[in-house]
Short mmCIF file of C-alpha atoms in Angstrom, two decimals:
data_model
loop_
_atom_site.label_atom_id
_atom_site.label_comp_id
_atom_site.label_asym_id
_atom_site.label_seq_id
_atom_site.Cartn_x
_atom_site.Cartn_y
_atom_site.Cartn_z
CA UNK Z 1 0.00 0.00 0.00
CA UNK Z 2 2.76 2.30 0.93
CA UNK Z 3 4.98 1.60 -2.39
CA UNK Z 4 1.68 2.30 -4.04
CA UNK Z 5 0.97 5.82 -2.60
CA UNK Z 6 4.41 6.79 -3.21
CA UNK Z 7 3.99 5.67 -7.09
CA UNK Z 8 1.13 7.44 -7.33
CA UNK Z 9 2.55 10.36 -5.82
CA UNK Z 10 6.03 10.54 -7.04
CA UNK Z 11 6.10 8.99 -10.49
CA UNK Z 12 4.88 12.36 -11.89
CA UNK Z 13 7.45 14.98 -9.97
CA UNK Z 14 9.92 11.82 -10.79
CA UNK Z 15 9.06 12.58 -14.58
CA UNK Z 16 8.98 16.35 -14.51
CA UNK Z 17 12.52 16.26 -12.91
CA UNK Z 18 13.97 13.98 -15.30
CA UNK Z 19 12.63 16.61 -18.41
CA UNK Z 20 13.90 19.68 -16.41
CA UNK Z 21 17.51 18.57 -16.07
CA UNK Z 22 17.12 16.77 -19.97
CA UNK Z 23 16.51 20.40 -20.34
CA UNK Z 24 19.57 22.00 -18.88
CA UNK Z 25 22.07 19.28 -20.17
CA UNK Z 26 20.78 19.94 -23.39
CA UNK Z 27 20.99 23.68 -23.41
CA UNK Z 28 24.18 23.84 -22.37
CA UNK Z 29 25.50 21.13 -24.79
CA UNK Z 30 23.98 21.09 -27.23
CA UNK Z 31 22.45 24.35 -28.13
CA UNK Z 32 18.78 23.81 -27.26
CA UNK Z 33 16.42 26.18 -26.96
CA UNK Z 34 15.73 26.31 -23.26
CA UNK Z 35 11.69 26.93 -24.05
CA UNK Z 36 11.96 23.24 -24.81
CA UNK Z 37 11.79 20.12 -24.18
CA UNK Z 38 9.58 20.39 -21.04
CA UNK Z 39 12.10 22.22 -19.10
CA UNK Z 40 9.66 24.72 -18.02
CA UNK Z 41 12.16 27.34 -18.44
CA UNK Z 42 9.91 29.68 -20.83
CA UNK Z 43 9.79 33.23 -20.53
CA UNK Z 44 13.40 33.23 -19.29
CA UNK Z 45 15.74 33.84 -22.25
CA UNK Z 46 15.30 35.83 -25.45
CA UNK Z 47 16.58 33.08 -27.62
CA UNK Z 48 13.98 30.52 -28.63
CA UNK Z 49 13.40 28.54 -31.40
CA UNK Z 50 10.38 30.60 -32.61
CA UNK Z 51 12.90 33.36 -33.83
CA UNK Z 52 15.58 31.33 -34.45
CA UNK Z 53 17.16 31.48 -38.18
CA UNK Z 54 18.23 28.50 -39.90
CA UNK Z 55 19.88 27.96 -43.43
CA UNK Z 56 22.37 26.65 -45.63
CA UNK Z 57 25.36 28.77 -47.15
CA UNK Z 58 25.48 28.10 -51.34
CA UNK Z 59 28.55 29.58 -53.12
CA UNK Z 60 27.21 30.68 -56.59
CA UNK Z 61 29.33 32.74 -59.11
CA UNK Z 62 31.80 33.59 -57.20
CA UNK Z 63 29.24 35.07 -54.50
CA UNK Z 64 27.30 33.26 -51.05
CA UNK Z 65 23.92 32.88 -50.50
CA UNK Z 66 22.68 32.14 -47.31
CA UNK Z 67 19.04 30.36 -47.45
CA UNK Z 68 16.85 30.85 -44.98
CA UNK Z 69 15.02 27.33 -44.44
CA UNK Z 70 11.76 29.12 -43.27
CA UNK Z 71 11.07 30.05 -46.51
CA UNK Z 72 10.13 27.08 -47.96
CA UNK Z 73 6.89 25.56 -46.71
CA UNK Z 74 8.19 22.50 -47.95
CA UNK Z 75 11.13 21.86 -45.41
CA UNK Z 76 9.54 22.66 -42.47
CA UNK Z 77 9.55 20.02 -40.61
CA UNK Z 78 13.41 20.59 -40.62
CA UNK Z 79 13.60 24.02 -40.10
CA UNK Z 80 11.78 23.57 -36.74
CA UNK Z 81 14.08 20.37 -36.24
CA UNK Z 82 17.18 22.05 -36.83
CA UNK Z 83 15.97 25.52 -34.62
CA UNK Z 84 14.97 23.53 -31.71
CA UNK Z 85 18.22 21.30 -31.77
CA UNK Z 86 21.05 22.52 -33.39
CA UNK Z 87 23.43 20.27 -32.60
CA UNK Z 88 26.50 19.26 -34.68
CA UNK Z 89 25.14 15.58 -34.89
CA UNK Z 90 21.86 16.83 -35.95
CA UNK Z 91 22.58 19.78 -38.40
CA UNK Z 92 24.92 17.26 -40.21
CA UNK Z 93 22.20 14.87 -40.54
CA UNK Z 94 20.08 17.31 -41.83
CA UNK Z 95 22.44 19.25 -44.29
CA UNK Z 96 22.67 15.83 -45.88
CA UNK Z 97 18.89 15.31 -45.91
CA UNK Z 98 19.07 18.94 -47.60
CA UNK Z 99 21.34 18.50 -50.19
CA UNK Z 100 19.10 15.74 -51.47
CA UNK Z 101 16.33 18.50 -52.49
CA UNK Z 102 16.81 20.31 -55.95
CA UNK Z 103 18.16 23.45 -55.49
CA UNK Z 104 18.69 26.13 -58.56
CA UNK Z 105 19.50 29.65 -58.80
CA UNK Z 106 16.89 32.38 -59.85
CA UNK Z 107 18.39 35.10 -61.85
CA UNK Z 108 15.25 37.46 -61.34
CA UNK Z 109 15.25 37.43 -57.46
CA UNK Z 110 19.29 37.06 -56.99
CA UNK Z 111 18.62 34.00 -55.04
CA UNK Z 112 18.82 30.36 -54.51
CA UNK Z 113 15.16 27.99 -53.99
CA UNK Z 114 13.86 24.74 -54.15
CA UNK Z 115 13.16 23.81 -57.75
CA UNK Z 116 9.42 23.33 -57.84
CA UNK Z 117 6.78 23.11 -61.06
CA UNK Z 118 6.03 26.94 -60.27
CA UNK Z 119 9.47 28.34 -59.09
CA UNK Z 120 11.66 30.18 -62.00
CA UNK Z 121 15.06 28.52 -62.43
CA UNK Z 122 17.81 30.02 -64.19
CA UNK Z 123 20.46 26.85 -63.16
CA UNK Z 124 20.54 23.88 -60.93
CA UNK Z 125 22.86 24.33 -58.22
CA UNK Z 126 25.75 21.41 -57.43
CA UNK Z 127 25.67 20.04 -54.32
CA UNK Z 128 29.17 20.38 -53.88
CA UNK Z 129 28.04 24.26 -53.56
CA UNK Z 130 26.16 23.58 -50.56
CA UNK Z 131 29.04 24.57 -48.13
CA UNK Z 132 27.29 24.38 -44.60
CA UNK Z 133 24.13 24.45 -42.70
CA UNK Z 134 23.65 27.63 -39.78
CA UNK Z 135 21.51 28.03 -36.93
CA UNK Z 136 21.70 31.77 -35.75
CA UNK Z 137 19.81 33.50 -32.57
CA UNK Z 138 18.38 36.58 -32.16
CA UNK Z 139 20.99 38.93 -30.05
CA UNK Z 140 19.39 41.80 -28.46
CA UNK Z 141 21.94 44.51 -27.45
CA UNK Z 142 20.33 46.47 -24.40
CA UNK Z 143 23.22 49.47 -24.95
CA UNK Z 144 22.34 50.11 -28.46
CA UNK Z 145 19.03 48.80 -28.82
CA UNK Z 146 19.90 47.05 -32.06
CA UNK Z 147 18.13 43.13 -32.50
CA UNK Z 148 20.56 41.48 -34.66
CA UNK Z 149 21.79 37.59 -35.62
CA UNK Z 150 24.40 35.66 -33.49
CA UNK Z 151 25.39 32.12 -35.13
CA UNK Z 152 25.00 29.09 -32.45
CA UNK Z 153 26.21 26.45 -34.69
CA UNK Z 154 27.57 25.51 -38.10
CA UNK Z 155 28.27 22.24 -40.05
CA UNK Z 156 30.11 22.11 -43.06
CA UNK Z 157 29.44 19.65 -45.90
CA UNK Z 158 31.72 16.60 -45.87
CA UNK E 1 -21.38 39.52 -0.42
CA UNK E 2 -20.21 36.54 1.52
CA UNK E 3 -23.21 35.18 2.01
CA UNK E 4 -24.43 35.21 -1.68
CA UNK E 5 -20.75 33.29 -2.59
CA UNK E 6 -21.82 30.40 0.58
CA UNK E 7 -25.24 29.98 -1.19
CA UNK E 8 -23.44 29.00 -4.56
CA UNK E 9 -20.61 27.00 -2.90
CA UNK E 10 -23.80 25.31 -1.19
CA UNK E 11 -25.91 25.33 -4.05
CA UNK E 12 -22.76 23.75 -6.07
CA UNK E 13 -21.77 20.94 -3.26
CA UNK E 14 -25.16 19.78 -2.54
CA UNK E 15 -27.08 20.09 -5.75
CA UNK E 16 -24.56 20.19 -8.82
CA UNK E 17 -22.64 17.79 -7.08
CA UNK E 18 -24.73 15.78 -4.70
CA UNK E 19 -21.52 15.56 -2.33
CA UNK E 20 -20.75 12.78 -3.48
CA UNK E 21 -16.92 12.00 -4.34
CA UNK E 22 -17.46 10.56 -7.58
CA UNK E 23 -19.67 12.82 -9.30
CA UNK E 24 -16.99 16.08 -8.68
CA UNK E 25 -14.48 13.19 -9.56
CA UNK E 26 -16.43 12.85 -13.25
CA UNK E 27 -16.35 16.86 -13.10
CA UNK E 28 -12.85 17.21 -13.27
CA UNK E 29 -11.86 14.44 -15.49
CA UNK E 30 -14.48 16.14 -18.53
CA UNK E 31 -12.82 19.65 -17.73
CA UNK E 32 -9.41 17.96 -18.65
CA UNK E 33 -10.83 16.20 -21.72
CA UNK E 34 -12.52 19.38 -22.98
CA UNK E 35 -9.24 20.61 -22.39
CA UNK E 36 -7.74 17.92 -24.74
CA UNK E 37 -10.15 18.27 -26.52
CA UNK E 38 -9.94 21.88 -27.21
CA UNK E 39 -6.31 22.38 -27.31
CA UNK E 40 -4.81 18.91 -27.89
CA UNK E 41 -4.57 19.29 -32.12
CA UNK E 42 -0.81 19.91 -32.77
CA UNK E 43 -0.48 17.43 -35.79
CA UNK E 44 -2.62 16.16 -38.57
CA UNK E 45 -3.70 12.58 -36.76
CA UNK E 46 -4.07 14.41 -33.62
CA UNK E 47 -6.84 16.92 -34.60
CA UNK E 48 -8.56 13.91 -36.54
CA UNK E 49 -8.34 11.26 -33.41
CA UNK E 50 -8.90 13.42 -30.39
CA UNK E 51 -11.83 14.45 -31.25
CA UNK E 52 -13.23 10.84 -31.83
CA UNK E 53 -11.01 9.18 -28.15
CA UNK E 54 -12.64 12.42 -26.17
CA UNK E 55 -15.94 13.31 -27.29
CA UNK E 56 -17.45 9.40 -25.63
CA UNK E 57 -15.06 10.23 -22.36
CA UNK E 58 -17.04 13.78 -22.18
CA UNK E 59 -20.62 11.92 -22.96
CA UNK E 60 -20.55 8.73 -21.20
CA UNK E 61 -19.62 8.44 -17.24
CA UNK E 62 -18.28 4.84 -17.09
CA UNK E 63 -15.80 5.87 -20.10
CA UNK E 64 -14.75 9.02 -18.23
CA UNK E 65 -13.68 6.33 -15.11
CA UNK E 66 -12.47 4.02 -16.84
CA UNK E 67 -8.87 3.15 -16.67
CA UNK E 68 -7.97 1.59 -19.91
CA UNK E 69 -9.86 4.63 -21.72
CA UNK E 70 -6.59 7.24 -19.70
CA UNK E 71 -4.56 4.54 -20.86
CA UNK E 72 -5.30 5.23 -24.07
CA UNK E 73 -5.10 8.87 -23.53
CA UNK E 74 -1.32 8.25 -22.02
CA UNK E 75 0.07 6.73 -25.44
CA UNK E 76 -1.53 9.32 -27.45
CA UNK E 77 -0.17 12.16 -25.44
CA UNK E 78 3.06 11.06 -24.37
CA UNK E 79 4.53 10.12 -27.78
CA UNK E 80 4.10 13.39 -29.45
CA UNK E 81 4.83 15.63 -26.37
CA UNK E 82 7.73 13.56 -24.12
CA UNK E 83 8.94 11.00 -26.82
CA UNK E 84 8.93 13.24 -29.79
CA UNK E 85 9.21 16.44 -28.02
CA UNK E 86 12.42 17.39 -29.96
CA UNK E 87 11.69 16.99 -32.95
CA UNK E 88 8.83 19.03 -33.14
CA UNK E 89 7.60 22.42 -32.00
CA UNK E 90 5.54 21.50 -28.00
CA UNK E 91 5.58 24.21 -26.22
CA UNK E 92 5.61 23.63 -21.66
CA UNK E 93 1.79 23.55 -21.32
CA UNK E 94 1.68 20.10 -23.75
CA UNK E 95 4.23 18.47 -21.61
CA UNK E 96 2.16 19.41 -18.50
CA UNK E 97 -0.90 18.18 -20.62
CA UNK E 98 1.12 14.62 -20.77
CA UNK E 99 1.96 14.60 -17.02
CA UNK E 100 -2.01 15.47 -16.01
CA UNK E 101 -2.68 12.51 -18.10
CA UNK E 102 0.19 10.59 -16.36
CA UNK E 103 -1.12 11.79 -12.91
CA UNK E 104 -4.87 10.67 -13.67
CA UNK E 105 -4.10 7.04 -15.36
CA UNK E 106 -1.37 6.20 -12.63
CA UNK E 107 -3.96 6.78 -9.97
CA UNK E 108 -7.16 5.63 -11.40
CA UNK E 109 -5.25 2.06 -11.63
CA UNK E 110 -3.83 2.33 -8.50
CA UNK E 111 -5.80 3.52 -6.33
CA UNK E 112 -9.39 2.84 -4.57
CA UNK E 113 -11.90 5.55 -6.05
CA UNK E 114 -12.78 7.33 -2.52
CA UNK E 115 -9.08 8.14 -3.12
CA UNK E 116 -8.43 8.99 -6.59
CA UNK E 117 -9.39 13.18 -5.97
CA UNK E 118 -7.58 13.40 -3.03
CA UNK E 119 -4.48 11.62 -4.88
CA UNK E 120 -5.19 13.60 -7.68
CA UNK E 121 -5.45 17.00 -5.63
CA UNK E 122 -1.88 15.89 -4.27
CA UNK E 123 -0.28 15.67 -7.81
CA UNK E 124 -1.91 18.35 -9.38
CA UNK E 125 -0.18 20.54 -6.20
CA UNK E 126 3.52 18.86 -6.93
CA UNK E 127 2.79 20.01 -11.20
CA UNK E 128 2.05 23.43 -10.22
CA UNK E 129 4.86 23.51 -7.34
CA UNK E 130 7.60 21.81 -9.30
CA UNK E 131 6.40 23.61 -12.71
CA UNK E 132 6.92 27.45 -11.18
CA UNK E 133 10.08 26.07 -9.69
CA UNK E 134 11.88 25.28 -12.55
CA UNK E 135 10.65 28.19 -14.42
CA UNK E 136 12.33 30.47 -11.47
CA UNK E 137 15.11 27.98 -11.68
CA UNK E 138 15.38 29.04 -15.88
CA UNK E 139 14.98 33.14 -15.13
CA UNK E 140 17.94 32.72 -12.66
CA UNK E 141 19.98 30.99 -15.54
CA UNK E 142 19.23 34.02 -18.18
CA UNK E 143 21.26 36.99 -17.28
CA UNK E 144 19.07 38.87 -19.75
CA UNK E 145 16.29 38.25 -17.43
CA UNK E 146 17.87 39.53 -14.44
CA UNK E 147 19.11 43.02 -16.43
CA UNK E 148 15.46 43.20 -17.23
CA UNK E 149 16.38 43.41 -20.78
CA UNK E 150 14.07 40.21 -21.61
CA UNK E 151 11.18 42.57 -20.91
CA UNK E 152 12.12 45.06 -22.84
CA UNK E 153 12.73 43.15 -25.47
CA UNK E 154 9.51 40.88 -25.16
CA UNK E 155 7.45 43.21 -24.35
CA UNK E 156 8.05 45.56 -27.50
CA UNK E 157 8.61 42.85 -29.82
CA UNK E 158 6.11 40.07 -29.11
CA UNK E 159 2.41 41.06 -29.97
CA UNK E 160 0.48 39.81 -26.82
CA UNK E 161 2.16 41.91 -24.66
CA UNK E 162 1.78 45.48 -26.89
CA UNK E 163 -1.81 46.00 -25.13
CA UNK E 164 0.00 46.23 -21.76
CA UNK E 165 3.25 48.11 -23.29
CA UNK E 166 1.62 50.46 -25.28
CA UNK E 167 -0.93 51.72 -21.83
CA UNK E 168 2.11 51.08 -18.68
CA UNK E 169 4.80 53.07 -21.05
CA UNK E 170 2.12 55.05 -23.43
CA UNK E 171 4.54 53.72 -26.30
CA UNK E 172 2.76 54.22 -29.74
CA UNK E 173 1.34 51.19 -30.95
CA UNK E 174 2.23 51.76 -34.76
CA UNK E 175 6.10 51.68 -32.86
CA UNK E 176 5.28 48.36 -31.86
CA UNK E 177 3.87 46.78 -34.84
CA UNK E 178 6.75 48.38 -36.70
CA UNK E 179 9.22 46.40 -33.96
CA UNK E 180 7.02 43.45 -34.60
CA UNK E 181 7.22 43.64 -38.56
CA UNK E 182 11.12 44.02 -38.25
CA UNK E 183 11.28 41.25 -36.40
CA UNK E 184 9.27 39.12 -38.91
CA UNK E 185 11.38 40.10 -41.34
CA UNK E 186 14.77 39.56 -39.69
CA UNK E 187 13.34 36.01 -39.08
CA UNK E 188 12.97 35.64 -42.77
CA UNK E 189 16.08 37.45 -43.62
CA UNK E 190 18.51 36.29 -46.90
CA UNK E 191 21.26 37.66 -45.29
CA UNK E 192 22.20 37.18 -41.55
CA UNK E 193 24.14 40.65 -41.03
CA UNK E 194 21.13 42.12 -40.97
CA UNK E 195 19.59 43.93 -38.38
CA UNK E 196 17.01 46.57 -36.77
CA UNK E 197 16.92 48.87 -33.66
CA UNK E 198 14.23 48.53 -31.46
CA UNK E 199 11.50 51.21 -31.09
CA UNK E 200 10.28 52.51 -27.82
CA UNK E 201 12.47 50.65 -25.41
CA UNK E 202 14.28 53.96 -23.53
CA UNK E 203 10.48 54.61 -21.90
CA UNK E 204 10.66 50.36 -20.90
CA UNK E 205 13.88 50.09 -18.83
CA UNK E 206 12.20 50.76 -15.47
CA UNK E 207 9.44 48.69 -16.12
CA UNK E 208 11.00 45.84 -17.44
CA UNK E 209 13.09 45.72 -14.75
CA UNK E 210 9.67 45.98 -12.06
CA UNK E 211 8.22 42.94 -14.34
CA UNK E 212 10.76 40.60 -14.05
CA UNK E 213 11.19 41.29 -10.15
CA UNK E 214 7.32 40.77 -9.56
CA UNK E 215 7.95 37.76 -12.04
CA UNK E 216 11.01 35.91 -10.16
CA UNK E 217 8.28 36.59 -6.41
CA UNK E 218 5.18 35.67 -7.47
CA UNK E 219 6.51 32.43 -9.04
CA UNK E 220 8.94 31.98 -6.41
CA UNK E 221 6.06 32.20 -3.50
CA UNK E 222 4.38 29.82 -5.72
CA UNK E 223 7.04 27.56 -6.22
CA UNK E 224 7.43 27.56 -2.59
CA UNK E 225 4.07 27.49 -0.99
CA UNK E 226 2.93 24.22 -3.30
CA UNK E 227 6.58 22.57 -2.96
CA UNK E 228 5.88 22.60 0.72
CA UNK E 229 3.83 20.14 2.49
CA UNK E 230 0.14 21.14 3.79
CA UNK E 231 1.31 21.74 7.37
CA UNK E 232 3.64 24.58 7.06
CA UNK E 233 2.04 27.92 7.69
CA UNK E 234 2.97 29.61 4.37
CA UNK E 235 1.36 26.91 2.35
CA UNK E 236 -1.94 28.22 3.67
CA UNK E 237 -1.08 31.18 1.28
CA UNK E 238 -0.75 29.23 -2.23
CA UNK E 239 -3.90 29.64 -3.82
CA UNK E 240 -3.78 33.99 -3.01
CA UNK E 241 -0.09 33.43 -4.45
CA UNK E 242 -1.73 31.31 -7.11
CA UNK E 243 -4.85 33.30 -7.92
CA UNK E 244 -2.45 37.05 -7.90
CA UNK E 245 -0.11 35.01 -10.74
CA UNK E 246 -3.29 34.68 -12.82
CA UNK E 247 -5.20 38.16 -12.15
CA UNK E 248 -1.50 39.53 -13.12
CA UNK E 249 -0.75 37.48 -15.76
CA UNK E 250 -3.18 36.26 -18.32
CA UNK E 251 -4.77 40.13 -18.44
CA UNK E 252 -1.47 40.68 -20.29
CA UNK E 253 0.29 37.74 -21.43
CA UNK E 254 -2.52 35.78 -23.44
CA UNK E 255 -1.32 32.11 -23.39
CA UNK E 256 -4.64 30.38 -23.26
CA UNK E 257 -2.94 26.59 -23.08
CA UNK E 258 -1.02 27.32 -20.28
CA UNK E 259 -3.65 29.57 -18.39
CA UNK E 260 -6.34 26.56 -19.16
CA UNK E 261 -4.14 23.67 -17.48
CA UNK E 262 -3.03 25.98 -14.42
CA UNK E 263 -6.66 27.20 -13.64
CA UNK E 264 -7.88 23.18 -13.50
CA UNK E 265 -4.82 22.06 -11.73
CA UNK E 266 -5.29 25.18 -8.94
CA UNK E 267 -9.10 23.87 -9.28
CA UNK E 268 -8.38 20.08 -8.74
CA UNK E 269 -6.11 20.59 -6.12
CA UNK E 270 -8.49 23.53 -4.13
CA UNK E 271 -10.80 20.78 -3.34
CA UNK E 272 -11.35 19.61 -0.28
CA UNK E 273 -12.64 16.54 1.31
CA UNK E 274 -14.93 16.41 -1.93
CA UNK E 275 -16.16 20.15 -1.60
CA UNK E 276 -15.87 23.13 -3.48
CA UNK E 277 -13.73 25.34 -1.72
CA UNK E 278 -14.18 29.36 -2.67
CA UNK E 279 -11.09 29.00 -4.40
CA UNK E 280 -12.11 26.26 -6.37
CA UNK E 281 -14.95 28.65 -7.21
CA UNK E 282 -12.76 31.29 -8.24
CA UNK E 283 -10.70 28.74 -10.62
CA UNK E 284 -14.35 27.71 -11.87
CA UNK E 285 -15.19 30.81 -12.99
CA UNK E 286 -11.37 31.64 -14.92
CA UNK E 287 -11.85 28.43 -16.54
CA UNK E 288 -15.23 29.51 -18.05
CA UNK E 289 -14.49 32.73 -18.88
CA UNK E 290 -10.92 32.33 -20.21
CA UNK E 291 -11.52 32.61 -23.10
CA UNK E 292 -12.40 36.16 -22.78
CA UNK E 293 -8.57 36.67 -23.02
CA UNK E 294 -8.99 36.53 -26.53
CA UNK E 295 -9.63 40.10 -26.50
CA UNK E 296 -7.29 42.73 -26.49
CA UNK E 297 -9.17 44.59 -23.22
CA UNK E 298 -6.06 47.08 -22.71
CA UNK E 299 -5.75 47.96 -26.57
CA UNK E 300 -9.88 48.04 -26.41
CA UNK E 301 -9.55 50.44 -23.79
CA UNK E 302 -6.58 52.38 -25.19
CA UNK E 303 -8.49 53.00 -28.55
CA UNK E 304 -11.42 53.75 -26.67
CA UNK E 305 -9.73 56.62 -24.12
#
């Protein structure tokens, strides 16, 4: 009767423990956003994943590109992966899923997309131009005011 | 005053409830399946299936009790919001959806039903306790929370709180909605040095620095007073510590998940010995009329005046 109560009482603090310091290990090693993962631990920092920026950097003509992820309804599932996680183990794994997509350049906007039926494409882009996968941050400078970009993590193509 | 409150706490106990254990029991299981049932429709399968697992647990009694039926419940909220929790976007209040769920299946099978609300009461005091300690836990781990420069930040770039901003610091709201477009589009930026200054922040310092103080005490006395056990003096004081977090909170910061789960947790666990307590009265009548908080009542009343 006794191990019961304390089952029925503990199991659930037990749980919520377990997610909270999950939570901590995680943000401090592997660049989670400390919103998630059940930590609890919203309202707390600036950075979370919801205005986190995530892309890959394309060399093109002598000239880089960065592409932002969350413009392409298409890969976001991971975009949000790669925002709430950025780990190296994890961006690599998903700069490889990327590279798999067709990517081509488009002369009229100066910028690089996912080749679709509708999209205009100039060229197809290599995937040995696909140099690396970012995750940035949003930085908020209380001197100056200014909201600006501040790169967590970056893998390179292998 | 007073005496018009006893007559519905009476009213409630006797008549709505007929005292008895089990029928307040039923109560508070269908508030946390509406819940579900409202909020609980993150993914494609979800919003199909929940709807068809909760609607017979709000219409029939002897599904609502039944054990294997919160089983059920258990598998379909803890993959998505502790298994898979990384990969996409849950936000706190799901995981605390999953451990309600956890909390209600683990004692419905293991415990005699005179027992289950008091168990439940127990557990839904440890959630709120242990959920307001971690988050004080989290603001003392971000320095920008301490500076007070999350407030400023927040609360001139993220919309919900530009009804509050716009009346405590009588910042123009076209400022904000400018602050909140730049933001947008640094999100969606092509090129990473880019950046914006923020508008209206030099009439925020003071203020952001008040909010997070009153933040880190009122969810620091709550932490406290539910962490502690029932005979220490200050835990007499959780539900005013509890009910002050809400009254000060959801006015401003609309985050209707969250505010739905606290209010039935504070409700489940204000019970006593199968009554309605005023309290529980007072969580009763937030959980009906939350979603009032829909409505932008300080940017109402600043276009109005």
């Amino acid at each position: 009767m006794k191990t019961k109560r304390i089952i029925i009482l503990y199991s659930v603090p037990f749980i919520m423990l377990f997610f909270f310091i999950r939570n901590i290990a995680l943000v401090e090693t592997k660049n989670m956003d400390s919103w998630m993962g059940g930590g609890m631990r919203m309202f707390g920092r600036i950075d979370k994943m919801l205005y986190r920026v995530s892309g890959l950097t394309v060399e093109y003509n002598n000239k880089k590109y960065f592409v932002n992820l969350r413009n392409f309804n298409k890969l976001k599932d991971e975009d949000v992966e790669s925002r709430i996680l950025p780990s190296n183990e994890r961006l690599q794994e998903l700069l490889e899923e990327l590279k798999e997509y067709n990517w081509c350049y488009n002369a009229k906007t100066d910028a690089i997309v996912l080749k679709t039926l509708s999209s205009e494409c100039n060229s197809s882009i290599n995937t040995s131009l696909i140099k690396s996968l970012k995750v940035y941050k949003i930085n908020y400078s209380k001197e100056d005011k200014k909201v600006s970009l501040e790169l967590i993590n970056e893998v390179k193509s292998l | 005053m007073k005496v018009y409150i006893d007559n519905i706490l009476y009213q409630l106990n006797t008549n709505f409830f007929k005292i008895t254990g089990n029928k307040l029991q039923v109560f508070v299981l269908k508030m946390v399946l509406l819940i579900l049932l409202l909020f609980m429709n993150d993914t494609t399968v979800l919003a199909i299936l929940m709807p068809i697992i909760i609607v017979p647990g709000l219409l029939i009694n002897s599904v609502t009790t039944n054990r294997y039926y919160w089983l059920i419940l258990t598998l379909f909220s803890t993959i998505p919001y502790l298994i898979m929790d990384l990969v996409g976007y849950v936000p706190n209040h799901k995981h605390i959806f999953a451990y309600v769920i956890i909390a209600i299946t683990i004692t419905i099978f293991l415990s005699e039903q005179k027992k289950q609300l008091n168990y439940l009461g127990i557990q839904a005091k440890y959630i709120i306790g242990l959920c307001f300690l971690f988050a004080v836990i989290g603001k003392f781990l971000a320095p920008e929370f301490i500076d007070g420069s999350f407030f400023e930040f927040t609360n001139t770039a993220d919309s919900r709180f530009f009804g509050f901003t716009s009346f405590a610091a009588d910042i123009d709201s076209k400022l904000l909605l400018a602050n909140e477009k730049n933001l947008l589009n640094l999100m969606n930026t092509q090129n990473p040095d880019t950046f914006f200054v923020l508008n209206g922040v030099e009439n925020l310092s003071s203020i952001g620095l008040i909010v997070s103080y009153w933040t880190i005490f009122i969810e620091g006395m709550i932490a406290i007073t539910f962490c502690l056990p029932s005979n220490f003096l200050l835990s007499k004081w959780r539900n005013i510590f509890l009910i002050a977090f809400i009254l000060t909170t959801y006015p401003i910061a609309t985050v209707a998940g969250f505010a739905i789960i606290l209010v039935t947790l504070g409700f489940i666990q204000s019970i006593k010995n199968n009554k309605l307590t005023y309290y529980s009265l007072f969580y009763l009548l937030v959980f009906i009329f939350l979603p009032l908080i829909k409505i932008p009542f300080l940017r109402v009343f600043n276009a109005l005046f």
